PDB file of C-alpha atoms and ligand atoms in Angstrom:
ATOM      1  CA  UNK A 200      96.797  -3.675 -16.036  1.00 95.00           C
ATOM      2  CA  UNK A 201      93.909  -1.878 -14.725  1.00 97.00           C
ATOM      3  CA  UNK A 202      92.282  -5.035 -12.123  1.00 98.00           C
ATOM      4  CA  UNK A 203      90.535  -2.502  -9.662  1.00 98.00           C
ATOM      5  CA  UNK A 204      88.461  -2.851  -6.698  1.00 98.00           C
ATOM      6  CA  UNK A 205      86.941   0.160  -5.110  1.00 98.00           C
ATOM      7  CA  UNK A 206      85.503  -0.420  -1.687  1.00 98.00           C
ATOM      8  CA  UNK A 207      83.840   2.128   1.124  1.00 98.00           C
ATOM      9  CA  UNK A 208      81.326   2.397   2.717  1.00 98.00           C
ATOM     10  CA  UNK A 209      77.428   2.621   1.828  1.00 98.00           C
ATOM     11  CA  UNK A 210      77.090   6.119   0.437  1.00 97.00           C
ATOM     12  CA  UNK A 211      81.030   6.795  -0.261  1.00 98.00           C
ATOM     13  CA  UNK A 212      80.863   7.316  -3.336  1.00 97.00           C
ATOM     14  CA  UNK A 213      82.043   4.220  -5.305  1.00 97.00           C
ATOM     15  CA  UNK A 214      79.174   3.834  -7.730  1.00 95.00           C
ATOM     16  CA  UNK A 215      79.733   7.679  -9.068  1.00 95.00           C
ATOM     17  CA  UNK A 216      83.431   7.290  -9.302  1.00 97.00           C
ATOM     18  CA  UNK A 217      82.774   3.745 -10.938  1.00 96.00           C
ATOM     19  CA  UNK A 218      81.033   5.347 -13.869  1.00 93.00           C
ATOM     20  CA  UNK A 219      83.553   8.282 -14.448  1.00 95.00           C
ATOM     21  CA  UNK A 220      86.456   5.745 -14.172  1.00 97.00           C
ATOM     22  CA  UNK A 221      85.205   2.922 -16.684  1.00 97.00           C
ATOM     23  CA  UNK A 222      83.932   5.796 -18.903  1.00 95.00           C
ATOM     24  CA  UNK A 223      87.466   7.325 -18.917  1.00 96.00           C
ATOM     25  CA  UNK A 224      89.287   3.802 -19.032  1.00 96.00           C
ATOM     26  CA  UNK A 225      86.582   1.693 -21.372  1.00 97.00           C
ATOM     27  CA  UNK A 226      87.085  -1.352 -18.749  1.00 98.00           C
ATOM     28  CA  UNK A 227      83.729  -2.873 -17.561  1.00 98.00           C
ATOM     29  CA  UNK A 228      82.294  -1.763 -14.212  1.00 97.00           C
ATOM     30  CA  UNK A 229      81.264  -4.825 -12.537  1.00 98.00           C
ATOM     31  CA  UNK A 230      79.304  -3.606  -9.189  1.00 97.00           C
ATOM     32  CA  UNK A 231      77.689  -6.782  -7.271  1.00 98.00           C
ATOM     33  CA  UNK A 232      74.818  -4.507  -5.964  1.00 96.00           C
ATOM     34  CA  UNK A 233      73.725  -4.078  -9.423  1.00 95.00           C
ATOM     35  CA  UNK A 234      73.806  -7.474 -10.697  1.00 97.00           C
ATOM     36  CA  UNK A 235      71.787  -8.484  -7.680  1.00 97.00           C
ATOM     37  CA  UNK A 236      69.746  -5.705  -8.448  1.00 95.00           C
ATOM     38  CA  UNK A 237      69.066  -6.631 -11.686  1.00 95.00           C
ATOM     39  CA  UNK A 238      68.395 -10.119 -11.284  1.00 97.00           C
ATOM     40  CA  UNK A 239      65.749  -8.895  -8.682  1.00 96.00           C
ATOM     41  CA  UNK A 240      64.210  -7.379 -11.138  1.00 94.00           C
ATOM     42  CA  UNK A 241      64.092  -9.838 -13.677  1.00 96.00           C
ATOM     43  CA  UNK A 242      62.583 -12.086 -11.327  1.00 97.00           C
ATOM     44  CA  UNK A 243      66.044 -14.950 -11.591  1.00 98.00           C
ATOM     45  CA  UNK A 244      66.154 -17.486  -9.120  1.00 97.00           C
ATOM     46  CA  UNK A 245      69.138 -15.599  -7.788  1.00 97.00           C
ATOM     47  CA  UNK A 246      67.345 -12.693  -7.826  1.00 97.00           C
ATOM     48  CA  UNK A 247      64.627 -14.407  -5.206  1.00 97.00           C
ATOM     49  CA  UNK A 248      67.517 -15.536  -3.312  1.00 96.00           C
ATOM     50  CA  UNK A 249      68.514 -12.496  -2.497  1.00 97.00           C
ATOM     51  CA  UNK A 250      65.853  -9.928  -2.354  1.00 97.00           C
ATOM     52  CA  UNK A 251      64.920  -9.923   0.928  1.00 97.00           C
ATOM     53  CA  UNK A 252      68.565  -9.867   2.204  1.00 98.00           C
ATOM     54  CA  UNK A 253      69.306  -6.718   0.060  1.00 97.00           C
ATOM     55  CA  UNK A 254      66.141  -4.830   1.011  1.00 96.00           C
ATOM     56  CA  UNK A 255      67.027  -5.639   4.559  1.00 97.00           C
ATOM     57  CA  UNK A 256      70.833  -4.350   4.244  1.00 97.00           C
ATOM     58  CA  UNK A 257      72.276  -8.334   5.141  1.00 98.00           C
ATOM     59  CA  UNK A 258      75.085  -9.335   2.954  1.00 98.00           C
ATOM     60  CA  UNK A 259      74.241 -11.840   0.492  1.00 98.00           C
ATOM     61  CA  UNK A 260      76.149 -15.723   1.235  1.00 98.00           C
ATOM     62  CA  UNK A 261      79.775 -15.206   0.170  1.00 98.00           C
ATOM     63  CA  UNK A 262      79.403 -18.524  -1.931  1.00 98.00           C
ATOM     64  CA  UNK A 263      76.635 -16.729  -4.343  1.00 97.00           C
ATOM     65  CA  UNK A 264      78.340 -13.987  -4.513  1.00 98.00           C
ATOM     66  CA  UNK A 265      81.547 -15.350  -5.513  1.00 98.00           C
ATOM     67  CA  UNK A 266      80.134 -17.645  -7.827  1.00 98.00           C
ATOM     68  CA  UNK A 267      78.617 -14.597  -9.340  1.00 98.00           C
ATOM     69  CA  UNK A 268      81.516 -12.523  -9.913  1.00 98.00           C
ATOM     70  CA  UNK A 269      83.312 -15.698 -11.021  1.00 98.00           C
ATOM     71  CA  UNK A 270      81.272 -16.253 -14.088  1.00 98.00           C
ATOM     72  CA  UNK A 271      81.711 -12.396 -14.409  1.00 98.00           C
ATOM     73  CA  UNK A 272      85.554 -12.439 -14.253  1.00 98.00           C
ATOM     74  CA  UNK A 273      85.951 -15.165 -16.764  1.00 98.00           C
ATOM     75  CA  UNK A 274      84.554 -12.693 -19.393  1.00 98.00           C
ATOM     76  CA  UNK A 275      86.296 -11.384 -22.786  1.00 98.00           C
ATOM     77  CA  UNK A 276      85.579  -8.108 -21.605  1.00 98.00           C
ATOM     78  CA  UNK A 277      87.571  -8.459 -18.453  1.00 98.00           C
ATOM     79  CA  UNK A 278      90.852  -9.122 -20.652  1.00 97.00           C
ATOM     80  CA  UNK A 279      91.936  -5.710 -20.796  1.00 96.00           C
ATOM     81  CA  UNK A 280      90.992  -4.697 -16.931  1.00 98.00           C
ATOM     82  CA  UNK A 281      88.257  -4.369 -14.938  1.00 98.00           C
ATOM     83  CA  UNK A 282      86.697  -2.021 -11.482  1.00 98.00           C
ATOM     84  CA  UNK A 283      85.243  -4.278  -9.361  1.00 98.00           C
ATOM     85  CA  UNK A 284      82.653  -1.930  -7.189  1.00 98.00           C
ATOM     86  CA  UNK A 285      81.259  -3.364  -3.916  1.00 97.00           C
ATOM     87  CA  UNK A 286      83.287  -6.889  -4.049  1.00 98.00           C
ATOM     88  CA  UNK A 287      84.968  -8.008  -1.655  1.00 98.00           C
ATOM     89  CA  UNK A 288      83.137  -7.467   1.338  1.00 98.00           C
ATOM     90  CA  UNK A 289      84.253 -10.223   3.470  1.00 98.00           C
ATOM     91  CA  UNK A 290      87.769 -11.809   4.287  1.00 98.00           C
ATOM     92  CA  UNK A 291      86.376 -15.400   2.912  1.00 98.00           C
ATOM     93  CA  UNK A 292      85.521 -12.856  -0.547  1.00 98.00           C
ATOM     94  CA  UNK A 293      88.583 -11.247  -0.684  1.00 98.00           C
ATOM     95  CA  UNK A 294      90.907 -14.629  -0.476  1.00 98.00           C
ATOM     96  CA  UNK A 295      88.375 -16.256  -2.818  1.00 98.00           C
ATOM     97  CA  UNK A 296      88.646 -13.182  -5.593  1.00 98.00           C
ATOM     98  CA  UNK A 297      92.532 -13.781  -4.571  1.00 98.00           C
ATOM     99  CA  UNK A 298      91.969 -17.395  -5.865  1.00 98.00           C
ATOM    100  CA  UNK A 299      89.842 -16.384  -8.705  1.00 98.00           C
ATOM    101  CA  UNK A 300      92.219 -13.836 -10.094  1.00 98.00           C
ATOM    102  CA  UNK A 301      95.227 -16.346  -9.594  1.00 98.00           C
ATOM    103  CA  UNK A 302      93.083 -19.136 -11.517  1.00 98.00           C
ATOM    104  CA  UNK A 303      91.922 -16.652 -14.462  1.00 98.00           C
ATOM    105  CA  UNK A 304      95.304 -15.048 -14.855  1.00 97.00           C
ATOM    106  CA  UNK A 305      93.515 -11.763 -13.798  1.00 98.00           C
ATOM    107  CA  UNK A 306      94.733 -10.861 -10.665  1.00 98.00           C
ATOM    108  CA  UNK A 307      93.487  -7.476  -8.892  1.00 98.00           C
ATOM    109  CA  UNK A 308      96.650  -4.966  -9.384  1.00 97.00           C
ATOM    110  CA  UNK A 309      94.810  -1.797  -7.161  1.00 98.00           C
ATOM    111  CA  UNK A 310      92.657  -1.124  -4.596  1.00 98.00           C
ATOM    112  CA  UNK A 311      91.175   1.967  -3.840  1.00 98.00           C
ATOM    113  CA  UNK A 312      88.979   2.678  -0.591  1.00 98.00           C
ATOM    114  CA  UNK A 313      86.932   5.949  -0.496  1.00 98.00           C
ATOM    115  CA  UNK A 314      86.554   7.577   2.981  1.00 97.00           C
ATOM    116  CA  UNK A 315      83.902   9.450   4.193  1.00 98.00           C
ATOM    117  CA  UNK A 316      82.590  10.110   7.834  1.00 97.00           C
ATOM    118  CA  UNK A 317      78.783   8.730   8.854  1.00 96.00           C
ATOM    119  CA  UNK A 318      77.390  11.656   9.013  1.00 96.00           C
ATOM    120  CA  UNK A 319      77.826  12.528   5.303  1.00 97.00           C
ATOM    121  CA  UNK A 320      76.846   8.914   4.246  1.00 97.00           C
ATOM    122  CA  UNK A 321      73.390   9.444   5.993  1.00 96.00           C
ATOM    123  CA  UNK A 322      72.413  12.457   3.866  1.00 95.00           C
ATOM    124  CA  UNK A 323      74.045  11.153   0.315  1.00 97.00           C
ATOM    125  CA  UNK A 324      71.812   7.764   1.013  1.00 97.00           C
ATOM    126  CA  UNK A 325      68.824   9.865   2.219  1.00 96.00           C
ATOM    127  CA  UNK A 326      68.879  12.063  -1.283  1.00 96.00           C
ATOM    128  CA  UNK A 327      70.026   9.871  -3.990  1.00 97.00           C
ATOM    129  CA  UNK A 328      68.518   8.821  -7.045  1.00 97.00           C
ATOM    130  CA  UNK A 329      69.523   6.083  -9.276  1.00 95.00           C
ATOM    131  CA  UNK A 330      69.482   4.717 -12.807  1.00 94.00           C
ATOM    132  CA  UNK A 331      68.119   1.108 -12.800  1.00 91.00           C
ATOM    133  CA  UNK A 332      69.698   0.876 -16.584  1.00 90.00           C
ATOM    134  CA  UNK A 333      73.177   1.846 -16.032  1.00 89.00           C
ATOM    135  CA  UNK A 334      73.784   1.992 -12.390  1.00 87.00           C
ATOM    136  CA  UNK A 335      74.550   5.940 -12.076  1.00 91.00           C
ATOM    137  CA  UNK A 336      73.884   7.807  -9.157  1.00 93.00           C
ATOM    138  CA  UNK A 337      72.454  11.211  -8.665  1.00 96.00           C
ATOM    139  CA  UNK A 338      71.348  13.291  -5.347  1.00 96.00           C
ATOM    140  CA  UNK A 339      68.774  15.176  -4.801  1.00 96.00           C
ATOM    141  CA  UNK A 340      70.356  18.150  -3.697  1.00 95.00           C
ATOM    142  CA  UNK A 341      74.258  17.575  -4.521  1.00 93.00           C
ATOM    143  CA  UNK A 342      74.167  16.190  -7.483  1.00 94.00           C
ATOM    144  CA  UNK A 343      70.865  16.824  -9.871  1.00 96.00           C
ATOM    145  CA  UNK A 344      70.746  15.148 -12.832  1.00 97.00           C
ATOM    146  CA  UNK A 345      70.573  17.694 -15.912  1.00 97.00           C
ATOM    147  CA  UNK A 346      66.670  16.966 -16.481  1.00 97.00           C
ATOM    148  CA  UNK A 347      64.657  16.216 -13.236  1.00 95.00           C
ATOM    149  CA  UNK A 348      63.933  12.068 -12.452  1.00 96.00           C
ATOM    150  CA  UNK A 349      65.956  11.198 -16.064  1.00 97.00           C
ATOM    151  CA  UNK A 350      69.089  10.029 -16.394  1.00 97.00           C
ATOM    152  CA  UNK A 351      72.105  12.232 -18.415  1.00 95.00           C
ATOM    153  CA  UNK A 352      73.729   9.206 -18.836  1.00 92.00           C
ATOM    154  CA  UNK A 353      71.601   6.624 -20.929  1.00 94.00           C
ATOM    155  CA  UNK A 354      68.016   8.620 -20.085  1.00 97.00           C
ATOM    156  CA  UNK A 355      66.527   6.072 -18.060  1.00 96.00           C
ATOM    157  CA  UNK A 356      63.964   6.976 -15.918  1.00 97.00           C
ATOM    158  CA  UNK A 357      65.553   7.633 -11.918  1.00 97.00           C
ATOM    159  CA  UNK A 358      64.201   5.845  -8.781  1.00 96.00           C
ATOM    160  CA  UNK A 359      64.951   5.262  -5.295  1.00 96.00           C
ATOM    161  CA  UNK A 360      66.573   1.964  -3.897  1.00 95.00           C
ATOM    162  CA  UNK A 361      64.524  -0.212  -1.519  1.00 94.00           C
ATOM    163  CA  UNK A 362      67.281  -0.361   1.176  1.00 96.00           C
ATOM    164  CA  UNK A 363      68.104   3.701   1.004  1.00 96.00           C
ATOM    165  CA  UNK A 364      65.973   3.856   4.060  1.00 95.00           C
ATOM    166  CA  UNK A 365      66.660   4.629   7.366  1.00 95.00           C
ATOM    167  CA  UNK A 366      66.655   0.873   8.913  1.00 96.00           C
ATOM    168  CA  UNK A 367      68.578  -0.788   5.538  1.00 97.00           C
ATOM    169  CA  UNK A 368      71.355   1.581   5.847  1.00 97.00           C
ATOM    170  CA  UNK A 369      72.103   1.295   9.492  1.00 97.00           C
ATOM    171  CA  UNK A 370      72.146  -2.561   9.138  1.00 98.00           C
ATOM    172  CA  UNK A 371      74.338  -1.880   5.463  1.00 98.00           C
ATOM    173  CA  UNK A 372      76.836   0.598   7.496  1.00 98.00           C
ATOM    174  CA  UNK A 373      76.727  -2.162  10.595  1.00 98.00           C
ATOM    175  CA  UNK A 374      78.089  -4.805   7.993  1.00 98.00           C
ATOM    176  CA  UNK A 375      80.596  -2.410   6.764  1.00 98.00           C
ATOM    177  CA  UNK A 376      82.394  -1.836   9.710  1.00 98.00           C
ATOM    178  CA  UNK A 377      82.129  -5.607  11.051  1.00 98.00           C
ATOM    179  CA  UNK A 378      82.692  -7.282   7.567  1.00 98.00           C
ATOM    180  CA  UNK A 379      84.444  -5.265   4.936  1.00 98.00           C
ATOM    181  CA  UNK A 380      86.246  -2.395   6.224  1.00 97.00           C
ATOM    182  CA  UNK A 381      88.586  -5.250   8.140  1.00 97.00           C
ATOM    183  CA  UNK A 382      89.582  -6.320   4.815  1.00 97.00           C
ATOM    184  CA  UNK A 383      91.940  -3.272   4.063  1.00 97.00           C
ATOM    185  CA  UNK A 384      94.386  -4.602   6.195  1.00 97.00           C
ATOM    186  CA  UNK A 385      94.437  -7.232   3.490  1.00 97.00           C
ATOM    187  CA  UNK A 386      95.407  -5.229   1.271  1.00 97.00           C
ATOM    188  CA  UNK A 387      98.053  -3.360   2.872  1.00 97.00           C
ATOM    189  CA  UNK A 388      99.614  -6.428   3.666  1.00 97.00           C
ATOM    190  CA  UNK A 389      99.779  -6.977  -0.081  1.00 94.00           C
ATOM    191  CA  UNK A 390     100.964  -3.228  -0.771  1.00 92.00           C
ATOM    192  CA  UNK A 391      98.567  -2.403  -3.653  1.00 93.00           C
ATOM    193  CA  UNK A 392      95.967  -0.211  -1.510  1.00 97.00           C
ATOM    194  CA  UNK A 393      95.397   3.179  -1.312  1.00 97.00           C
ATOM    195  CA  UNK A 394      92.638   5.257   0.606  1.00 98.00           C
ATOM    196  CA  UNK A 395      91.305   8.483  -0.831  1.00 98.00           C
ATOM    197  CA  UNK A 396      89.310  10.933   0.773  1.00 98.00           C
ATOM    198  CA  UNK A 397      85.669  10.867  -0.486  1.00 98.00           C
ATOM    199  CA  UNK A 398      84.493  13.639   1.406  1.00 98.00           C
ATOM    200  CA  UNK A 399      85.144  16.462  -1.148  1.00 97.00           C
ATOM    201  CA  UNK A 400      83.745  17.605  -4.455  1.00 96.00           C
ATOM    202  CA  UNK A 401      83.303  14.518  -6.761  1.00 96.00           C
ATOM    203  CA  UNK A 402      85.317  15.853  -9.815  1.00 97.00           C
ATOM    204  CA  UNK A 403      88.435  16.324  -7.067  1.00 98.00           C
ATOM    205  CA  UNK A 404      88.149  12.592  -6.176  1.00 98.00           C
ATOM    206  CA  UNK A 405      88.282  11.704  -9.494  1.00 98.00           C
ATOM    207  CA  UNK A 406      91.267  13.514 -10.001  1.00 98.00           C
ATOM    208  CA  UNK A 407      92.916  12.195  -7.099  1.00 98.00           C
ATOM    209  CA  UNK A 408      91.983   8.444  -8.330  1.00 98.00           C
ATOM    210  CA  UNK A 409      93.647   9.017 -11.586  1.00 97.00           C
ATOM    211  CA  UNK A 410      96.609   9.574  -9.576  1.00 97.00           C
ATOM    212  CA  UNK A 411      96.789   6.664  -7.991  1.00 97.00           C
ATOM    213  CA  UNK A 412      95.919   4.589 -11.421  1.00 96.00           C
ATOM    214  CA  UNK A 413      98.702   6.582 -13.361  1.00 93.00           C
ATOM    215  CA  UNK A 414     100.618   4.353 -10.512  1.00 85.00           C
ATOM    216  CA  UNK A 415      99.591   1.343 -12.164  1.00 85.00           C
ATOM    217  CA  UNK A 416      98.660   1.171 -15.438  1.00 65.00           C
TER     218      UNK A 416
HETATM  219  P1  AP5 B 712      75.772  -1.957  -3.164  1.00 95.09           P
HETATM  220  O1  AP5 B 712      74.887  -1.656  -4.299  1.00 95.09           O
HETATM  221  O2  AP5 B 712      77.205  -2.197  -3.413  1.00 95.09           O
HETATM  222  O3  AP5 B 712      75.556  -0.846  -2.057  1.00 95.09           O
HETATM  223  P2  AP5 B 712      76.546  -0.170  -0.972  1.00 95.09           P
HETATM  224  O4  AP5 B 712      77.870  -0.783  -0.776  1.00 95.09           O
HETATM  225  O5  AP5 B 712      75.694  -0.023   0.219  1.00 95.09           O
HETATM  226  O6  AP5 B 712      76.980   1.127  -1.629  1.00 95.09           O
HETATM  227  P3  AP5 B 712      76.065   2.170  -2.305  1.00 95.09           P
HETATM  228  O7  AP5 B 712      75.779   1.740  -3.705  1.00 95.09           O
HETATM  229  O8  AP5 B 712      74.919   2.472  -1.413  1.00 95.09           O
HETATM  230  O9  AP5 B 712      77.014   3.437  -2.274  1.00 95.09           O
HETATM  231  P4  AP5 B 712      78.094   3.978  -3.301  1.00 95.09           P
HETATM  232  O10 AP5 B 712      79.411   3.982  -2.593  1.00 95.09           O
HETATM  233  O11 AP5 B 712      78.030   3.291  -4.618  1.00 95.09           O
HETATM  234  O12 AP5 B 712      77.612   5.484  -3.422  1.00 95.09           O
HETATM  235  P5  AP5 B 712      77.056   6.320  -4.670  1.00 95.09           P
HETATM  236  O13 AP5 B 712      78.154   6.545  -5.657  1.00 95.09           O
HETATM  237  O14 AP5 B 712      75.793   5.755  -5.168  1.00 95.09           O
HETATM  238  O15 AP5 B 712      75.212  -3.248  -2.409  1.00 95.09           O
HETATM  239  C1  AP5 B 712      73.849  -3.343  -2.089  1.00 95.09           C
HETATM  240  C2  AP5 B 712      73.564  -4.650  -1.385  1.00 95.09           C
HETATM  241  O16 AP5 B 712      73.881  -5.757  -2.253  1.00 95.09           O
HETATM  242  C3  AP5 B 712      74.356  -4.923  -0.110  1.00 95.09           C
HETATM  243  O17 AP5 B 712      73.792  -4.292   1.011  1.00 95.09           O
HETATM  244  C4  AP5 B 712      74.290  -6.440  -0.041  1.00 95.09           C
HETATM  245  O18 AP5 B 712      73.027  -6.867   0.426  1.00 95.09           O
HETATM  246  C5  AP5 B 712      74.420  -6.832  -1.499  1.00 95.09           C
HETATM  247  N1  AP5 B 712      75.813  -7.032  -1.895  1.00 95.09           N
HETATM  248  C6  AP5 B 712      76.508  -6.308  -2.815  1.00 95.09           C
HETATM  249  N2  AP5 B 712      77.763  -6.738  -2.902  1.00 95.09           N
HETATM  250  C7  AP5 B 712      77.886  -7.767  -2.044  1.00 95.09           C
HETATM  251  C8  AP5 B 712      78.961  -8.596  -1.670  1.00 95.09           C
HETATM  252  N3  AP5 B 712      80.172  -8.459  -2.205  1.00 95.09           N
HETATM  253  N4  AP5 B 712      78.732  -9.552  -0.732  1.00 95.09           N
HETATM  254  C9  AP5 B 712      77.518  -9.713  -0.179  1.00 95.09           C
HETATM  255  N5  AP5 B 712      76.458  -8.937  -0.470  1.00 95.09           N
HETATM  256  C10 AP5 B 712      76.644  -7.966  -1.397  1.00 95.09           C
HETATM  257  O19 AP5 B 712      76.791   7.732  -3.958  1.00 95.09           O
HETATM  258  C11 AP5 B 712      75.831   7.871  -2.921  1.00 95.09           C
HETATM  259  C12 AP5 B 712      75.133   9.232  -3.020  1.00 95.09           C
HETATM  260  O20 AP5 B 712      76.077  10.262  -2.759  1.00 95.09           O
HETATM  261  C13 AP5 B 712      74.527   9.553  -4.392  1.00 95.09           C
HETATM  262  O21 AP5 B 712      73.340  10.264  -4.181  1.00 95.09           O
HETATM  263  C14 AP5 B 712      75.585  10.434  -5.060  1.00 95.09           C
HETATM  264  O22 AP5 B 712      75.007  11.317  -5.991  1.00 95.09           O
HETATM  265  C15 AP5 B 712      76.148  11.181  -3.864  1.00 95.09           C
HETATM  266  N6  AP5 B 712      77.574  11.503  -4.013  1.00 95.09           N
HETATM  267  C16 AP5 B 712      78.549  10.669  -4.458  1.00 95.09           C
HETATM  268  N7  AP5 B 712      79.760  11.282  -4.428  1.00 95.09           N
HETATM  269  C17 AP5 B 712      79.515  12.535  -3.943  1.00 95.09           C
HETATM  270  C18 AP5 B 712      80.358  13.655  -3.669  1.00 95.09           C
HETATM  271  N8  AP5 B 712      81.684  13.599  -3.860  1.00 95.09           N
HETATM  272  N9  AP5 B 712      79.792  14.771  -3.156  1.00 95.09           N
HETATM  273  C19 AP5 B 712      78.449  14.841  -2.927  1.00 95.09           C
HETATM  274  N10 AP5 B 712      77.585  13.812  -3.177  1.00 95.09           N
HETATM  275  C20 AP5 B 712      78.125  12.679  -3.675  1.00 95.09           C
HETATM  276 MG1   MG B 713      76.881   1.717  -5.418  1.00 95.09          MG
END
């Protein structure tokens, strides 16, 4: 079974290789930045809750958040697998979703972590775009969407994310490092982890994590 999580840090990639996975595998792609995102925008009391923590780059309470993707988890469409993108990003997350998975009789079977140096991140984050509708990412300059500011994916109009700015992202990397990139070692503990270089052309990476789900599925 296809229970994914895909972690890395702000900028690696996850939310492009998200959208080419689920595509592929027809598994929901359940990113916590998005769902915040979108409650934000439809003005939900979680949505208020959290704006001003995303815009700043703070991680949102791990109790919201795994209440969130709780409710999320429990869905029909999670039956036959799911790609977790951005969750867990904290110890207390990880041995919650641990919990969680245990509870629904969907444990996570894979995790794949996309590296990529700082240096890259800070350009990626500086030039991309993004489809409010279905969550894919573009770039400026790396990756350019087939008609300028739309998206080729569900032609939503493209915009720019509050916290892709210079001060968000340096608190957002920050938080990485402290909070989430300690949780590999959880994972290698557990033997189901696998890193994969994100710093190379995107249809390479998703080669490469095909690889490691032919491992699994
Ligand atoms: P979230 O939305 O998850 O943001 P993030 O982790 O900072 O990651 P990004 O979405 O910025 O990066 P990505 O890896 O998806 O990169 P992308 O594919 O877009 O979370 C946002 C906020 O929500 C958090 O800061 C926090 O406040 C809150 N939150 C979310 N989850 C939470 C949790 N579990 N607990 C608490 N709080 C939580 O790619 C980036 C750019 O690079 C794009 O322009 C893309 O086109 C380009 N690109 C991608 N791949 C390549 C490639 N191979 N070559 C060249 N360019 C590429
Ligand atoms: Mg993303």
């Amino acid at each position: 079974m296809l229970n994914i999580i895909f972690m890395g840090p702000p900028g690696a990639g996850k939310g492009t290789q998200a959208t080419r996975i689920v595509d592929e595998f027809k598994i929901p792609h359940i990113s916590t930045g998005d769902m915040f995102r979108e409650n934000i925008s439809k003005g939900t009391p979680l949505g208020l809750q959290a704006k001003a923590i995303i815009e700043s780059g703070r991680l949102v309470p791990d109790e919201v958040t795994c209440a969130m993707v709780k409710d999320r988890l429990a869905k029909d469409d999670c039956a036959n697998g799911y790609l977790l993108d951005g969750f867990p990003r904290t110890l207390p997350q990880a041995e919650e979703l641990e919990k969680i998975g245990k509870e629904l009789g969907r444990p996570v079977t894979v995790v794949v972590d996309l590296a990529v140096p700082d240096e890259v991140l800070v350009s990626r984050i500086a030039g991309r775009r993004v489809c409010p509708n279905c969550g894919a990412s573009y770039h400026i300059d790396t990756m350019k969407p087939k008609v300028e500011g739309v998206c080729d994916r569900c032609g939503g109009k493209l915009i720019q994310r509050k916290d892709d700015n210079a001060e968000s992202f340096k608190e957002r990397l920050k938080n990485y490092y402290e909070s989430t990139a300690p949780i590999a070692e959880y994972y290698k503990a557990k033997g189901n982890y696998s890193a994969v270089n994100g710093n190379a052309n995107a249809e390479l990476i998703f080669e490469n994590i095909k690889t490691v789900l032919k491992g699994i599925k």
